[in-house]
GROMACS .gro file of N, CA and C in nm:
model
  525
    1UNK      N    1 -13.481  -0.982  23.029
    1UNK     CA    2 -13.625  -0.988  23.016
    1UNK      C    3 -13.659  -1.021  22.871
    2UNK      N    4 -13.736  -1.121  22.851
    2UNK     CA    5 -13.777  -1.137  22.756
    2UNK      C    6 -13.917  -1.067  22.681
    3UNK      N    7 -13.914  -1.016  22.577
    3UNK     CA    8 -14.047  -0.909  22.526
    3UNK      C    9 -14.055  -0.945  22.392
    4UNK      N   10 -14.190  -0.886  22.320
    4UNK     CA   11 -14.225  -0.927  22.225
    4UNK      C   12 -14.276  -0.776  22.146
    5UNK      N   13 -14.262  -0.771  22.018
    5UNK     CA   14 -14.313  -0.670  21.944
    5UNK      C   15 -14.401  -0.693  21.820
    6UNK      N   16 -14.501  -0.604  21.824
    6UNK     CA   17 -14.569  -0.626  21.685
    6UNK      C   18 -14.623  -0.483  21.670
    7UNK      N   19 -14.583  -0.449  21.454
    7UNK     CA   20 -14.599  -0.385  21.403
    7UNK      C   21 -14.715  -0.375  21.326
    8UNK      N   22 -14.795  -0.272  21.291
    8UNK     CA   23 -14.923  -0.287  21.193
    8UNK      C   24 -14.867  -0.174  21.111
    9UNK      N   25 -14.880  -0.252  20.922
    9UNK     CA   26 -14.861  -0.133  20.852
    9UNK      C   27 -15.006  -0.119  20.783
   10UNK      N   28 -14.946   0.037  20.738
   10UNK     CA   29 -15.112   0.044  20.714
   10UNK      C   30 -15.174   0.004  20.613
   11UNK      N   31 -15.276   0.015  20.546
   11UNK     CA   32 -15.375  -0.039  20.425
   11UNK      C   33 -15.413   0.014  20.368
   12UNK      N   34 -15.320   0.171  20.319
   12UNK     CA   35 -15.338   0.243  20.210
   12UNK      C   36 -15.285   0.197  20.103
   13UNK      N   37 -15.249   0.273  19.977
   13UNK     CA   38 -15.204   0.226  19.852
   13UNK      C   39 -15.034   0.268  19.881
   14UNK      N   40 -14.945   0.168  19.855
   14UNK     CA   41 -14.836   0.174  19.880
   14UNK      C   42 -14.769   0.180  19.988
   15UNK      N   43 -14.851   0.160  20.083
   15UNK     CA   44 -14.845   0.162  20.231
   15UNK      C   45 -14.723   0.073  20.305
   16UNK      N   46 -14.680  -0.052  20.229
   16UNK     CA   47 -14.596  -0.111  20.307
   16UNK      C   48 -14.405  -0.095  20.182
   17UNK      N   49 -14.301  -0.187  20.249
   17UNK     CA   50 -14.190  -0.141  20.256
   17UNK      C   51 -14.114  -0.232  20.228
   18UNK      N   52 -13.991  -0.284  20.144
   18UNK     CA   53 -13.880  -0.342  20.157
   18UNK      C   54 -13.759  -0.334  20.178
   19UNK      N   55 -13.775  -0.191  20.260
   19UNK     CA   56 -13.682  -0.174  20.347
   19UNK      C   57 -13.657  -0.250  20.452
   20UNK      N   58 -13.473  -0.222  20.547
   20UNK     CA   59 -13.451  -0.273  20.643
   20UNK      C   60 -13.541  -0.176  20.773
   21UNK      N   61 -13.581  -0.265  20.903
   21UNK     CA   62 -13.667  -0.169  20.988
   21UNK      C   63 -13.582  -0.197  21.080
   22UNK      N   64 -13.594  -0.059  21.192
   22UNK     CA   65 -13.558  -0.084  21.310
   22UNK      C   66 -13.594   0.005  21.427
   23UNK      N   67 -13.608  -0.055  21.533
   23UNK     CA   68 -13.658  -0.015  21.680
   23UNK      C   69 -13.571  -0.023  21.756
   24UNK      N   70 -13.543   0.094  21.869
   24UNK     CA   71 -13.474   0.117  21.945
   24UNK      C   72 -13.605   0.210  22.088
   25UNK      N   73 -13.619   0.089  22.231
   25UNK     CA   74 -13.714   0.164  22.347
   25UNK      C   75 -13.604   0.206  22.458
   26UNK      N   76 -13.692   0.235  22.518
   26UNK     CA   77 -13.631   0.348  22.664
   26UNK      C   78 -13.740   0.362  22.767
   27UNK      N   79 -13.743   0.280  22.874
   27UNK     CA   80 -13.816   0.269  22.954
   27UNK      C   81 -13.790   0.376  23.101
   28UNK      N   82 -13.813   0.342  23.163
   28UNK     CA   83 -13.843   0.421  23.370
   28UNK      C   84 -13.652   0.408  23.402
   29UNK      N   85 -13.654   0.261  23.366
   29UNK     CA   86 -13.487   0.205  23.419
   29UNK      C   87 -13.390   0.174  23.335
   30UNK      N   88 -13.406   0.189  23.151
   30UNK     CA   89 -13.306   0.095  23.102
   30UNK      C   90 -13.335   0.142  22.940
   31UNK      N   91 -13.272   0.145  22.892
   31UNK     CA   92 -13.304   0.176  22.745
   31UNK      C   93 -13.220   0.063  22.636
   32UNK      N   94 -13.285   0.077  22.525
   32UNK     CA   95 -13.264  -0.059  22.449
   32UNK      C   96 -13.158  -0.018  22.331
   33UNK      N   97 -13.048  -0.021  22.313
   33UNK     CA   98 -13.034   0.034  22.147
   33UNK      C   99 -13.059  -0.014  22.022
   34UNK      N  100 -13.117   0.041  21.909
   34UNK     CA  101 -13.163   0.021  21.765
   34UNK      C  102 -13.156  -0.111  21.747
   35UNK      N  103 -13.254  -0.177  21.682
   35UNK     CA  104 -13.219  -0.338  21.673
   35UNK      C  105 -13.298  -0.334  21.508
   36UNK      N  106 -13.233  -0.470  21.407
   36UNK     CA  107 -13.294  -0.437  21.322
   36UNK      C  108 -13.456  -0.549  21.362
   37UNK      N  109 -13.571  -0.500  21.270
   37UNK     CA  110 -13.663  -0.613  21.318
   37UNK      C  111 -13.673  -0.730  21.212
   38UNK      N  112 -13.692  -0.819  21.228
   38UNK     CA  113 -13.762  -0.937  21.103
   38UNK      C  114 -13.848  -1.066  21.208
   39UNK      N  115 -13.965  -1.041  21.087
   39UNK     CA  116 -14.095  -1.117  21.125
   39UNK      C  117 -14.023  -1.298  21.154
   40UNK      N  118 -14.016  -1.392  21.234
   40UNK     CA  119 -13.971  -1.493  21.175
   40UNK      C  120 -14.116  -1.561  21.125
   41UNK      N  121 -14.179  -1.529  21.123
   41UNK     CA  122 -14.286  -1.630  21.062
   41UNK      C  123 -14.337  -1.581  20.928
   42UNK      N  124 -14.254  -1.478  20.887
   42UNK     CA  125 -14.264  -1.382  20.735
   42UNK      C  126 -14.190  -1.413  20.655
   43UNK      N  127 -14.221  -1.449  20.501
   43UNK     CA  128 -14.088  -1.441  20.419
   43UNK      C  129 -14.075  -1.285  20.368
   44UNK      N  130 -14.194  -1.178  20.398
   44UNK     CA  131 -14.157  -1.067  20.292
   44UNK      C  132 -14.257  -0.982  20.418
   45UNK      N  133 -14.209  -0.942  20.552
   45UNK     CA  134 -14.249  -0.805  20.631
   45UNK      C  135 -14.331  -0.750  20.531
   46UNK      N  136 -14.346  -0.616  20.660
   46UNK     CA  137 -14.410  -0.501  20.619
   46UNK      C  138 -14.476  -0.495  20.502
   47UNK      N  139 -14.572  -0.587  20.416
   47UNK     CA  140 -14.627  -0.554  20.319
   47UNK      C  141 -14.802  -0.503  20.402
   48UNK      N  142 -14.827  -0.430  20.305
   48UNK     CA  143 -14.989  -0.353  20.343
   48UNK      C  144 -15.040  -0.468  20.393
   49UNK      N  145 -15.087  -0.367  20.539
   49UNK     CA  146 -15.170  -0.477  20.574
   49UNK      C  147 -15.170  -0.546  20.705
   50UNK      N  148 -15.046  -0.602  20.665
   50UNK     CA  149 -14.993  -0.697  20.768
   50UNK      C  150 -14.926  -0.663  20.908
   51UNK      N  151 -14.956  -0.763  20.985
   51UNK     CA  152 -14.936  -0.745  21.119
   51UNK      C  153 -14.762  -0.823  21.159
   52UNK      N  154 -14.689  -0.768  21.150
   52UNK     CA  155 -14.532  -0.863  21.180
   52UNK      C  156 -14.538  -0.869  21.331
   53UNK      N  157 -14.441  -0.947  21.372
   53UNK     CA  158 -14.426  -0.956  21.481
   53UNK      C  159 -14.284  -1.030  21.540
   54UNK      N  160 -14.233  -1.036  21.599
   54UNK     CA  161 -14.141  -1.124  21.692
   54UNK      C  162 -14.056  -1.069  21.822
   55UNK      N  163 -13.957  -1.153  21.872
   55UNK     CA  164 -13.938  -1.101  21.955
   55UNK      C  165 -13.786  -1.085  21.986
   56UNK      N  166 -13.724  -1.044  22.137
   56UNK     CA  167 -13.562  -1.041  22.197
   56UNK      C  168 -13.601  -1.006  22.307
   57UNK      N  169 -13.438  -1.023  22.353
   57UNK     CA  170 -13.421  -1.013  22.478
   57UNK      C  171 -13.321  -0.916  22.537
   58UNK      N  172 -13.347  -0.814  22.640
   58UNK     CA  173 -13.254  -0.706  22.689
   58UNK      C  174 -13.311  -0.687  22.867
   59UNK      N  175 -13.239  -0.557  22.877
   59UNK     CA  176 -13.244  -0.588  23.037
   59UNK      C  177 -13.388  -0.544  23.095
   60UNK      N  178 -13.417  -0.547  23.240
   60UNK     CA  179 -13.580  -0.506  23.214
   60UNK      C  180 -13.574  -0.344  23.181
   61UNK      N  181 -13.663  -0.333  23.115
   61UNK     CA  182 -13.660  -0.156  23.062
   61UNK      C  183 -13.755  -0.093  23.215
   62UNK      N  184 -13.814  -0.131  23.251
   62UNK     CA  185 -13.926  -0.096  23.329
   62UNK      C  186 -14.070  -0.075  23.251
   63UNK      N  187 -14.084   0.060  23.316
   63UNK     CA  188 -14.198   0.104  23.267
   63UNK      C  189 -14.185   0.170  23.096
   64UNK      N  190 -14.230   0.133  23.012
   64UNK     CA  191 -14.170   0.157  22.909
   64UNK      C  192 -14.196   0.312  22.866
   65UNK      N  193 -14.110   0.385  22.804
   65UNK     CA  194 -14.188   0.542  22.784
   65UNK      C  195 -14.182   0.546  22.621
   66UNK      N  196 -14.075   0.550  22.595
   66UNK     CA  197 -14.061   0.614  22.453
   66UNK      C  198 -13.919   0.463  22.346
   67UNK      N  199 -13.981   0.549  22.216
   67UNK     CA  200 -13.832   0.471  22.132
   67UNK      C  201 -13.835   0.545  22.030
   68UNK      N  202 -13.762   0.470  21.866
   68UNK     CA  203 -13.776   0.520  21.765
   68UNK      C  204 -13.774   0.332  21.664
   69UNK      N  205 -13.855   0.447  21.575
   69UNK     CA  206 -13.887   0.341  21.441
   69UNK      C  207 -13.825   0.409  21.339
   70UNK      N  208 -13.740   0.304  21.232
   70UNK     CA  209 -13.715   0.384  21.108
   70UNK      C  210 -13.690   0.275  20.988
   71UNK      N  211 -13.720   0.306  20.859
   71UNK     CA  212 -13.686   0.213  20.778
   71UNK      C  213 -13.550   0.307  20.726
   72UNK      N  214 -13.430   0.228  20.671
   72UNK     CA  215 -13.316   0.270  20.579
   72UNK      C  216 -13.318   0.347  20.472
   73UNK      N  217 -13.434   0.301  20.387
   73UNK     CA  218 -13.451   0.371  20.257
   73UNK      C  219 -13.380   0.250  20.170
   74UNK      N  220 -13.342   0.155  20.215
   74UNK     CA  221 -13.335   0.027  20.137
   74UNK      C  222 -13.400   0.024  20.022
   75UNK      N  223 -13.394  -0.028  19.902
   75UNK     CA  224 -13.453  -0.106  19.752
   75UNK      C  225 -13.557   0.047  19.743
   76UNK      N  226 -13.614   0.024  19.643
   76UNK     CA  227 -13.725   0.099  19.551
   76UNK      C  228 -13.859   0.114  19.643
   77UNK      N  229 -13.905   0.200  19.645
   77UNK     CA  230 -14.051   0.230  19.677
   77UNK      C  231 -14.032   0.172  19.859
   78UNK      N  232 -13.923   0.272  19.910
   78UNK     CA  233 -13.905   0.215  20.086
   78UNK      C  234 -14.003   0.280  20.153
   79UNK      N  235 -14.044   0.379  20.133
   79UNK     CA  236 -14.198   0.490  20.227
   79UNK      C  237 -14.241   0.405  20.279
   80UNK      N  238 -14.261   0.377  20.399
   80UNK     CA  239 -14.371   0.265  20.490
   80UNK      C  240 -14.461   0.346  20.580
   81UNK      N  241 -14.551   0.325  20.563
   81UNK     CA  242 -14.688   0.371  20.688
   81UNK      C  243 -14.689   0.255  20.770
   82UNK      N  244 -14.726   0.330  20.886
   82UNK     CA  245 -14.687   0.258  21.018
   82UNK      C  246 -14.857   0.316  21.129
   83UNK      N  247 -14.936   0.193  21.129
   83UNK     CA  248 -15.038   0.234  21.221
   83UNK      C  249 -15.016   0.236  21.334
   84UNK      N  250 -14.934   0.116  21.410
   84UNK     CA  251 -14.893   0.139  21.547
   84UNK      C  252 -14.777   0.002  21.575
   85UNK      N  253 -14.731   0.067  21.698
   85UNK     CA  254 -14.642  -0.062  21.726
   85UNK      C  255 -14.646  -0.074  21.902
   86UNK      N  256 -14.666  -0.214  21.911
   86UNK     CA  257 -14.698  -0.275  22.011
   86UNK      C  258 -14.605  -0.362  22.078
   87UNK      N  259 -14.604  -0.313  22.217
   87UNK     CA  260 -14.462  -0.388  22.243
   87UNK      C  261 -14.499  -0.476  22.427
   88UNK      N  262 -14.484  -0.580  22.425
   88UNK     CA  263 -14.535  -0.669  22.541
   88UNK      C  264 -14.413  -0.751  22.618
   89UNK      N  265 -14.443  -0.736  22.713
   89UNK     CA  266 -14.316  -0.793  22.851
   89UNK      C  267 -14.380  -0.920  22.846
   90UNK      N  268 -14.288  -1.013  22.818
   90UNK     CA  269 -14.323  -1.155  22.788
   90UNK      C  270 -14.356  -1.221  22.950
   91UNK      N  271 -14.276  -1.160  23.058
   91UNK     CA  272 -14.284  -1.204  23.189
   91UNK      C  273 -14.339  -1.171  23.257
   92UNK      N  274 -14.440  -1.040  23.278
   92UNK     CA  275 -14.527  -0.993  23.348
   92UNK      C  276 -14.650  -0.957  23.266
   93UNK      N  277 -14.645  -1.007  23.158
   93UNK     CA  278 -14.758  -0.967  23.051
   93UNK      C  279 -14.836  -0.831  23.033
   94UNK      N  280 -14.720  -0.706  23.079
   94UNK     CA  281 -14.769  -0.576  23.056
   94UNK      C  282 -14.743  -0.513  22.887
   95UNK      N  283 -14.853  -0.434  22.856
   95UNK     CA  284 -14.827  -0.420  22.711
   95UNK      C  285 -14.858  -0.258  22.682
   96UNK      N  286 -14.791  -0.262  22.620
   96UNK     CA  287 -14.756  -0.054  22.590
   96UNK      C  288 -14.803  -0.069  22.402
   97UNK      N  289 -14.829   0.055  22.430
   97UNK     CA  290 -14.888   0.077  22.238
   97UNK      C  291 -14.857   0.214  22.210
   98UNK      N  292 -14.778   0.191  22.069
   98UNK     CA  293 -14.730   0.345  22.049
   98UNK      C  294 -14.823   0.390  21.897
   99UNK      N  295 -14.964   0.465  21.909
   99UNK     CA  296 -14.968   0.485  21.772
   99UNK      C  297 -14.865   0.566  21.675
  100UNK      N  298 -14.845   0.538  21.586
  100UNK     CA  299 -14.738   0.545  21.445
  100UNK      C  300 -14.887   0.667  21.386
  101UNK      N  301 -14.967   0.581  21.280
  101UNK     CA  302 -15.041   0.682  21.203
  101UNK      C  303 -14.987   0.765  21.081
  102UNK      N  304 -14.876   0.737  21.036
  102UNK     CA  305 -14.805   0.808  20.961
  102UNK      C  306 -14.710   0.743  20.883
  103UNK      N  307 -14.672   0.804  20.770
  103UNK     CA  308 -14.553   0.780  20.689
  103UNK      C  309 -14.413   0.789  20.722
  104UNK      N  310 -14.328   0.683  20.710
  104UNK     CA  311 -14.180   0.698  20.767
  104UNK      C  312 -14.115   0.680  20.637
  105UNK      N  313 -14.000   0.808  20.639
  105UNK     CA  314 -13.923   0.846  20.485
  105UNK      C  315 -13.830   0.768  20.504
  106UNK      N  316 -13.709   0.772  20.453
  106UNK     CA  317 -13.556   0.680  20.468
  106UNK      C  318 -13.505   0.723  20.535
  107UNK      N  319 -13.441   0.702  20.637
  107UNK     CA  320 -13.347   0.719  20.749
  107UNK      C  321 -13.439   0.858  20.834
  108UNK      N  322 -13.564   0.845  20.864
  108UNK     CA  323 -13.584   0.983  20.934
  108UNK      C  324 -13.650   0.878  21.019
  109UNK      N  325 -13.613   0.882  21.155
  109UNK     CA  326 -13.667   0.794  21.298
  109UNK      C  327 -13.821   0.856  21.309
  110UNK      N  328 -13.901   0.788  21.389
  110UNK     CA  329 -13.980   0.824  21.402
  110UNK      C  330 -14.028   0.827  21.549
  111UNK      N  331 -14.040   0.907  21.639
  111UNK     CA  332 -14.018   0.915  21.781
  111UNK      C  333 -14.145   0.802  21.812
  112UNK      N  334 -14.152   0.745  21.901
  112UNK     CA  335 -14.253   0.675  21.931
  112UNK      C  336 -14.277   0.723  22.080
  113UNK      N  337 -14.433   0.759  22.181
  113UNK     CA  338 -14.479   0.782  22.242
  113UNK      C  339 -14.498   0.667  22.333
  114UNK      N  340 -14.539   0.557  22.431
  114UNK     CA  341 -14.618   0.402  22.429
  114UNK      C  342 -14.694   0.473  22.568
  115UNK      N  343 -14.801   0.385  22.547
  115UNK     CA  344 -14.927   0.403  22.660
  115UNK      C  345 -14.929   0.259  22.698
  116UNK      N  346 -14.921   0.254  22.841
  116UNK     CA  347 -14.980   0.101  22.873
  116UNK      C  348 -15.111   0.114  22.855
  117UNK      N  349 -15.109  -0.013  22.814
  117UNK     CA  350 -15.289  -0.037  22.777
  117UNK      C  351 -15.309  -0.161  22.856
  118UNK      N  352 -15.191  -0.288  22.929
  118UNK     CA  353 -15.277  -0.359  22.983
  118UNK      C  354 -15.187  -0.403  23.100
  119UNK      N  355 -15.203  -0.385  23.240
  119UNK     CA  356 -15.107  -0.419  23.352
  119UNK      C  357 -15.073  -0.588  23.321
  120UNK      N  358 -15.100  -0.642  23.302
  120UNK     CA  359 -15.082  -0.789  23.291
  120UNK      C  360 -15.053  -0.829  23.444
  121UNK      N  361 -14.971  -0.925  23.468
  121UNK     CA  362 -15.001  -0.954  23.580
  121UNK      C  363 -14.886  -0.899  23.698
  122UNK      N  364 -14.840  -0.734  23.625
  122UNK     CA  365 -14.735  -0.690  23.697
  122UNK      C  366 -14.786  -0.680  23.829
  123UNK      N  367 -14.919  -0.608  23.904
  123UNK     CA  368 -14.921  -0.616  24.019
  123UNK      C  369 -14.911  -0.690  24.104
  124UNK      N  370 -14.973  -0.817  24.061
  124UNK     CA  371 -14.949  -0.960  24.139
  124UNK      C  372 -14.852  -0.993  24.189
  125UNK      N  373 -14.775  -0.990  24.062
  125UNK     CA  374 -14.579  -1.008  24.051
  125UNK      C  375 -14.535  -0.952  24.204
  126UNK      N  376 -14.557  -0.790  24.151
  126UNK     CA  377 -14.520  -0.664  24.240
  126UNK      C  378 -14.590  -0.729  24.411
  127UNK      N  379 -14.665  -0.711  24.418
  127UNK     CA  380 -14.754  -0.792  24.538
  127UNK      C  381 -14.653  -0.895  24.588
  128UNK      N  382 -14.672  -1.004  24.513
  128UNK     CA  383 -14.584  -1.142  24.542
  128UNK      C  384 -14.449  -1.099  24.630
  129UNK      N  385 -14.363  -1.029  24.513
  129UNK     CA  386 -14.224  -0.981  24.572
  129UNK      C  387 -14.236  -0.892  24.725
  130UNK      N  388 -14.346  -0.804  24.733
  130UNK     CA  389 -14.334  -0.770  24.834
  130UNK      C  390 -14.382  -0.860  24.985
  131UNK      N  391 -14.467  -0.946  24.981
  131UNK     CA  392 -14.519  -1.026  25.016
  131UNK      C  393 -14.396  -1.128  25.080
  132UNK      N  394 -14.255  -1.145  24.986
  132UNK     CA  395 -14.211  -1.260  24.966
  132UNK      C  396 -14.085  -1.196  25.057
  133UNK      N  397 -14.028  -1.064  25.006
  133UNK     CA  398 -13.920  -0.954  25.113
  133UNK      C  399 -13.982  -0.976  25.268
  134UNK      N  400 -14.088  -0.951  25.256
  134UNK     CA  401 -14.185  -0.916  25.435
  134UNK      C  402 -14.168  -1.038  25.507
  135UNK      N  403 -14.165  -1.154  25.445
  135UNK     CA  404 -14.173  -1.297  25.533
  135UNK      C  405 -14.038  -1.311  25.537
  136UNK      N  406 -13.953  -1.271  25.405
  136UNK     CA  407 -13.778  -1.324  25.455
  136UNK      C  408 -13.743  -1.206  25.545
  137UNK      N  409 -13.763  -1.113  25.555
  137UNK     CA  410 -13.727  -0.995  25.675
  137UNK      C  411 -13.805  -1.052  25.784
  138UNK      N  412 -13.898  -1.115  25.794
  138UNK     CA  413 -13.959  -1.184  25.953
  138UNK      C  414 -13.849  -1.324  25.974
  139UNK      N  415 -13.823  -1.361  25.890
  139UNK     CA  416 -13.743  -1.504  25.931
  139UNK      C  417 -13.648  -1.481  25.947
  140UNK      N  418 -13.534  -1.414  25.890
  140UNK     CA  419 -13.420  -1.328  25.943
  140UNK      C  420 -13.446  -1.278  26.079
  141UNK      N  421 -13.546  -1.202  26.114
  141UNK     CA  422 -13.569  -1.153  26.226
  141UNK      C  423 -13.578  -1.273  26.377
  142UNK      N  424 -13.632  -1.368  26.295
  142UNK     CA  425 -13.663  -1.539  26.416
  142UNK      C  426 -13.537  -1.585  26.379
  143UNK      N  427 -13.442  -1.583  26.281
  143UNK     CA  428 -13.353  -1.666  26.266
  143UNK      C  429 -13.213  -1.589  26.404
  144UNK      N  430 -13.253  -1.450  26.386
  144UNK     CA  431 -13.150  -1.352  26.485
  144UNK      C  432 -13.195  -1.389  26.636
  145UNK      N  433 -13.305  -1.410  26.622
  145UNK     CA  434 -13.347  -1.372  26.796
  145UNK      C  435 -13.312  -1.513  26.820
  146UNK      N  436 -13.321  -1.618  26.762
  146UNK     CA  437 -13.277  -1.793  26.766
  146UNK      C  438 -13.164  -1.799  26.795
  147UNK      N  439 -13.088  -1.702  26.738
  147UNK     CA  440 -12.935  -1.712  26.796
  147UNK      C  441 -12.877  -1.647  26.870
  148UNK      N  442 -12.957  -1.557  26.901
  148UNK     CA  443 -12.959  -1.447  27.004
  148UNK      C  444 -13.002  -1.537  27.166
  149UNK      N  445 -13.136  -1.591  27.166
  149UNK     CA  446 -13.150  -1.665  27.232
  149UNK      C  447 -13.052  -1.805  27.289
  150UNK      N  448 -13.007  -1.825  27.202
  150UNK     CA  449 -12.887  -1.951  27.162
  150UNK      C  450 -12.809  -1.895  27.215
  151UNK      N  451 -12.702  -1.773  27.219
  151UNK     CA  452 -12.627  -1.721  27.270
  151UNK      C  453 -12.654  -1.705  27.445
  152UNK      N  454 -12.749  -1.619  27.471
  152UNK     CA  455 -12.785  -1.630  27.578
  152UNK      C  456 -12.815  -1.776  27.671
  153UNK      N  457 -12.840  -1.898  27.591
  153UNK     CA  458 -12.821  -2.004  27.664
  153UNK      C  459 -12.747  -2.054  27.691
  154UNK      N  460 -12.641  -2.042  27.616
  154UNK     CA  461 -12.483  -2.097  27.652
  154UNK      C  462 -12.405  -1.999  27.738
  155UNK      N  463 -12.411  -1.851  27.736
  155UNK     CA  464 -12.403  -1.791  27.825
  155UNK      C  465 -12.386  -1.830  28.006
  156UNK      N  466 -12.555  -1.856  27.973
  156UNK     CA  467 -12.660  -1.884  28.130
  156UNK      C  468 -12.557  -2.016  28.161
  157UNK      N  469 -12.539  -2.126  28.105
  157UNK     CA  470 -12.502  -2.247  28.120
  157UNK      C  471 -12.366  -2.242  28.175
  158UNK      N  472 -12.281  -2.151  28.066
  158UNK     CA  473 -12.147  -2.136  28.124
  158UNK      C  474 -12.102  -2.091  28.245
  159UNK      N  475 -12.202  -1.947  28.298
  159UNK     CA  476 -12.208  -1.882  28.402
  159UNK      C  477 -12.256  -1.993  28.525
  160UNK      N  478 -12.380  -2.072  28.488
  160UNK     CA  479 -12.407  -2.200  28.586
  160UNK      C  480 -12.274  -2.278  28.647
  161UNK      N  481 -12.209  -2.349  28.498
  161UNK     CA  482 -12.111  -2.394  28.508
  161UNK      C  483 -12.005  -2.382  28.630
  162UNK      N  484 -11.980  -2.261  28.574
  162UNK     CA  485 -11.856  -2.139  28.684
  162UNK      C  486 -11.929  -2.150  28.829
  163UNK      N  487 -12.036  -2.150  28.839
  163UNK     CA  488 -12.085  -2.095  28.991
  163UNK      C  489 -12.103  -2.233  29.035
  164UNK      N  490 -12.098  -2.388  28.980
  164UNK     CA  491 -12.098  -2.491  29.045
  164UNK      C  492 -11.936  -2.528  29.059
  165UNK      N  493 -11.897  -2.501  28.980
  165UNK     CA  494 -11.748  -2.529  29.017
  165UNK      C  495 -11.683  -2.455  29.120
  166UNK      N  496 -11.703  -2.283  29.119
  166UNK     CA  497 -11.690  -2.241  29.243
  166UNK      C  498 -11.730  -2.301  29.368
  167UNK      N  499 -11.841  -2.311  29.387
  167UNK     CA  500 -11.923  -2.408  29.488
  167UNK      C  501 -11.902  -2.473  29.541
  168UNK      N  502 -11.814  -2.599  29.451
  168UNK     CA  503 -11.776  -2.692  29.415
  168UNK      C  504 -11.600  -2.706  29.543
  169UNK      N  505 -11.551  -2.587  29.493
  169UNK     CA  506 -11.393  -2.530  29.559
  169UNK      C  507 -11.416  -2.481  29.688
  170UNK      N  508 -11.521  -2.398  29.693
  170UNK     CA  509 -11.567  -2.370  29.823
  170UNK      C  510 -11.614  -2.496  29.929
  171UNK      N  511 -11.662  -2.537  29.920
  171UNK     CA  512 -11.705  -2.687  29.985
  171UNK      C  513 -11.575  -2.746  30.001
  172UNK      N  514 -11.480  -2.750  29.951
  172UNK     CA  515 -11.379  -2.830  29.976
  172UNK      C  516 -11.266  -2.749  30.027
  173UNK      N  517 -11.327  -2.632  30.028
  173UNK     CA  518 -11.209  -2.588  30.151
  173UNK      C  519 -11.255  -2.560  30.239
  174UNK      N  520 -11.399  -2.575  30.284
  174UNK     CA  521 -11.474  -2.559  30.386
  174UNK      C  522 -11.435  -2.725  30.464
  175UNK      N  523 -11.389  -2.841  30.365
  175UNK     CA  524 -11.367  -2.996  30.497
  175UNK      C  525 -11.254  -2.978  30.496
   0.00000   0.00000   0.00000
């Protein structure tokens, strides 16, 4: 599954980081391990302010519940405030939001909570698939009785067969 993440740091004084960052989620079905993040459309992340973002790919998590955020404690002045982090299923366009609100020290994770905030078009999806099981379980079902039927005609035919050929022996020992 392909997904997308974006971070907001905050817009206090000293608020952002040149530290290394990293996220690790855990969804309903599947959990992700620690990945580091980098913006590709950034030459210098996490500075105040700014909104990073990009993305990867892992298995579907499901419903997403929880993760962790942490910077290393990398270079001078690493303390990063973290307003929230936002994380979106690139294929069903459902999107979870974990507010942050707080300061992250060097190497201390920071549990993250996520709330869906927008179904995207998982029900449809969900709908579709079921929609799509129900008609191949009916055609399976016409495809069985087709050969079921099929069976039974060659049956009938063979049994015909036999009873004209009998018929057939009988008559001729009847002249």
């Amino acid at each position: 599954m392909k997904y997308r993440w974006e971070i907001r740091t905050g817009d206090t004084w000293y608020a952002g980081t040149d530290a290394n960052v990293f996220l690790s989620l855990a969804g309903d079905t599947a959990s992700m391990k620690e990945m580091e993040l980098n913006d590709p459309d950034s030459s210098n992340d996490w500075e105040k302010g700014d909104v990073n973002h990009g993305g990867f790919e892992t298995t579907d998590l499901g419903d997403l519940r929880t993760g962790t955020l942490r910077q290393d404690g990398s270079n001078t002045g690493s303390d990063w405030t973290v307003d929230y982090v936002k994380v979106t299923n690139d294929e069903d366009g459902r999107v979870w939001l974990a507010g942050v609100n707080s300061e992250l020290k060097e190497n201390q994770p920071k549990r993250l909570v996520f709330k869906l905030t927008d179904r995207g078009q998982y029900d449809q999806i969900l709908a579709q698939k079921k929609a799509d099981a129900a008609k191949k379980a009916l055609d399976d079902q016409d495809a069985e009785a087709q050969q079921e039927a099929a069976a039974d005609e060659r049956a009938a035919a063979e049994e015909e067969r036999q009873y004209k050929k009998e018929l057939e022996r009988q008559r001729k020992q009847l002249q």
